[in-house]
Amino acid sequence: MNQQAGGKILLRMENISKSFPGVKALDKVSLQVKAGTVHALMGENGAGKSTLMKCLFGIYNKDEGHIYLEDREVDFKSSREALDNGVAMVHQELNQALKRSVMDNIWLGRYPKISKFIPLVSEKKMYADTMKVFQELDIHVNPKAIMSTMPVSHRQMVEIAKAVSFNAKVIVFDEPTSSLTEQEVEHLFRIINMLRDRGCGIIYISHKMEEILRISDEVTIMRDGQWVATEPAKELTMNQIIRLMVGRELTNRFPPKAHDVVDEIVLKVEGLTAMYSSLRDVSFALKKGEVLGIAGLDGSGRTELLENIFGSATRKHGKIYKGSKLIHNRSPQESIANGLSMVTEERRATGIFSILDVRSNTVISCLKKCRSDRFFFLSNRKMQEKTQWSVNRMRIKTPSLATKIRSLSGGNQQKVIIGRWLLTEPEIFLMDEPTRGIDVGAKYEIYQIIIDMAKEGKSVIMVSSEMPELLGVCDRILVMSNGRLAGEVTATATTQEEIMTLAAKYV
Ligand SMILES: Nc1ncnc2c1ncn2[C@@H]1O[C@H](COP(=O)(O)OP(=O)(O)OP(=O)(O)O)[C@@H](O)[C@H]1O
Ligand SMILES: [Mg+2]
């Protein structure tokens, strides 16, 4: 908590309303942010958090309401205008020029010139300016690196550096930690504390309850586009927040494990070594009806392991058996035919057809099952039914099945993708961070789906950075360290400490 908490009001948003076709995304929402504080914004997927912030940041035009920055009424028409006026936003969905360098991304549209008389871009100055911001924030990223070659966490740091480089007074972080490791979260929190001490007003959106209670001074909760409550963080408990968000009590975070692991091996991996990543010599077996967790630090090869099994990355050595049969999984298509499915980690980049509607995005992986019984054509009715099933099962909040997926909230887009893969009815489901960016209520649904699948005799391999989730849902957990398998633990008989120790084994 900061001594300055309770400073002057930096930002005032009053009675903001915003509608989209078929949805009232915001209904007279108000928010006040004080200088030198962190204000958390919470609510379920689709509650209107990102929309409220996009109205502030000039991405959306509000229909109604007023916004004041230190008593001056503002109404930004573009994000550039917002940035020039000291309001910055680190987006939930990073929108970066991936083919360009780090410094290009930071200074895009305001490149430093060689001099007033020579209107050419000064690469040298741009490099020096970038390094200055990076040093201030203790960021270790090469300013000349190309964005696409960097992990999401580094790209996020670049985004934060960009916000700081504009000398912003109000900085919005929309789910900044969803792809960060624990150490990176600590780093981000140091940066946020520094900005708070400088007198900035920070708006922090996250679904991670522990984080909110730790970093924020005040919490505003929204539900269905409406303001529900604003309270000092120290007066709120996790259960109270959940009740305000969901509108009902949610007593358990994990459903009871009701499945039995059968002593029959469904998938065996031997000496798996990747061609282009550090993954090497991984062997393990997966049983029928088993939920197998994969733990490890970021970059330890967890995602690469799934990708190498699924054929979306190239293997160098190694064998994969389904039961006793050798399979090759040279491509995702081949893996799907072999009864595997995979939910990727970076769903927006690798999983979404943003200009297509919810229905097309849902049925795209099970088109064969959508054929008309009599004709060769696709049956509209079947596609509609399958999509409706997934929307119900995943509780996807969407005005209709024909809504473009890009207009869904971040969390709801993710749910569409998970629903898509559920429809393929895989025998073996590979899930990379399945609950990232998903609200508490929907997380429970996803755990329930995983446990139900295991109960039906399907098997699940689940990568997660959230230790409680691995312990709460999995039967067995493999721990990766620096591309290798560092050990294996039983979920009911291990501790977070044991897993952390294994994760550091080869570092
Ligand atoms: N461009 C758009 N077009 C149509 N509807 C939209 C658009 N942007 C948002 N919406 C709708 O507005 C509502 C609020 O979405 P918003 O993205 O603000 O939710 P959120 O609280 O940020 O959720 P999440 O936690 O999933 O990110 C949702 O129902 C969403 O479908
Ligand atoms: Mg959002």
CSV table of C-alpha atoms and ligand atoms in Angstrom, one decimal, residues 20-21 23 25 43-52 60 92 174-175 207 397 399 406-412 437, ligand 1:
chain,number,residue,atom,x,y,z
A,20,PHE,CA,-22.6,-2.9,-29.9
A,21,PRO,CA,-25.1,-4.6,-32.2
A,23,VAL,CA,-25.1,-6.1,-26.7
A,25,ALA,CA,-21.5,-3.6,-23.3
A,43,GLY,CA,-15.4,-8.9,-13.6
A,44,GLU,CA,-16.3,-12.1,-15.5
A,45,ASN,CA,-15.4,-12.6,-19.2
A,46,GLY,CA,-17.5,-10.2,-21.2
A,47,ALA,CA,-18.3,-7.9,-18.2
A,48,GLY,CA,-17.1,-4.9,-20.1
A,49,LYS,CA,-13.6,-4.2,-18.6
A,50,SER,CA,-11.7,-4.0,-21.9
A,51,THR,CA,-14.5,-2.0,-23.5
A,52,LEU,CA,-14.5,0.6,-20.8
A,60,TYR,CA,-14.2,3.0,-29.2
A,92,GLN,CA,-4.9,-7.8,-23.6
A,174,ASP,CA,-5.3,-5.3,-19.5
A,175,GLU,CA,-4.4,-8.7,-18.2
A,207,HIS,CA,-8.5,-12.6,-13.4
A,397,LYS,CA,-21.2,-15.0,-24.0
A,399,PRO,CA,-25.0,-12.1,-29.1
A,406,ARG,CA,-13.1,-10.7,-32.9
A,407,SER,CA,-16.0,-8.8,-31.3
A,408,LEU,CA,-16.2,-11.3,-28.4
A,409,SER,CA,-14.3,-10.5,-25.2
A,410,GLY,CA,-10.9,-12.0,-24.8
A,411,GLY,CA,-11.9,-14.7,-22.5
A,412,ASN,CA,-14.9,-15.7,-24.6
A,437,GLY,CA,-7.4,-15.3,-19.3
B,1,LIG,N1,-16.1,-4.6,-31.2
B,1,LIG,C1,-17.1,-5.2,-30.6
B,1,LIG,N2,-18.2,-5.5,-31.4
B,1,LIG,C2,-19.2,-6.1,-30.8
B,1,LIG,N3,-19.3,-6.5,-29.5
B,1,LIG,C3,-18.2,-6.2,-28.7
B,1,LIG,C4,-17.1,-5.5,-29.2
B,1,LIG,N4,-16.2,-5.4,-28.2
B,1,LIG,C5,-16.7,-5.9,-27.1
B,1,LIG,N5,-18.0,-6.4,-27.4
B,1,LIG,C6,-18.9,-7.1,-26.5
B,1,LIG,O1,-18.9,-6.3,-25.3
B,1,LIG,C7,-19.0,-7.1,-24.1
B,1,LIG,C8,-17.9,-6.7,-23.2
B,1,LIG,O2,-16.7,-7.2,-23.7
B,1,LIG,P1,-15.2,-6.8,-23.1
B,1,LIG,O3,-14.2,-7.2,-24.1
B,1,LIG,O4,-15.2,-5.4,-22.6
B,1,LIG,O5,-15.2,-7.8,-21.8
B,1,LIG,P2,-14.1,-8.1,-20.7
B,1,LIG,O6,-14.7,-7.7,-19.4
B,1,LIG,O7,-12.9,-7.4,-21.1
B,1,LIG,O8,-13.9,-9.6,-20.7
B,1,LIG,P3,-12.6,-10.6,-20.7
B,1,LIG,O9,-12.3,-10.9,-19.3
B,1,LIG,O10,-13.1,-11.8,-21.4
B,1,LIG,O11,-11.5,-9.9,-21.5
B,1,LIG,C9,-18.9,-8.5,-24.6
B,1,LIG,O12,-20.2,-9.1,-24.7
B,1,LIG,C10,-18.4,-8.4,-26.0
B,1,LIG,O13,-18.9,-9.5,-26.9
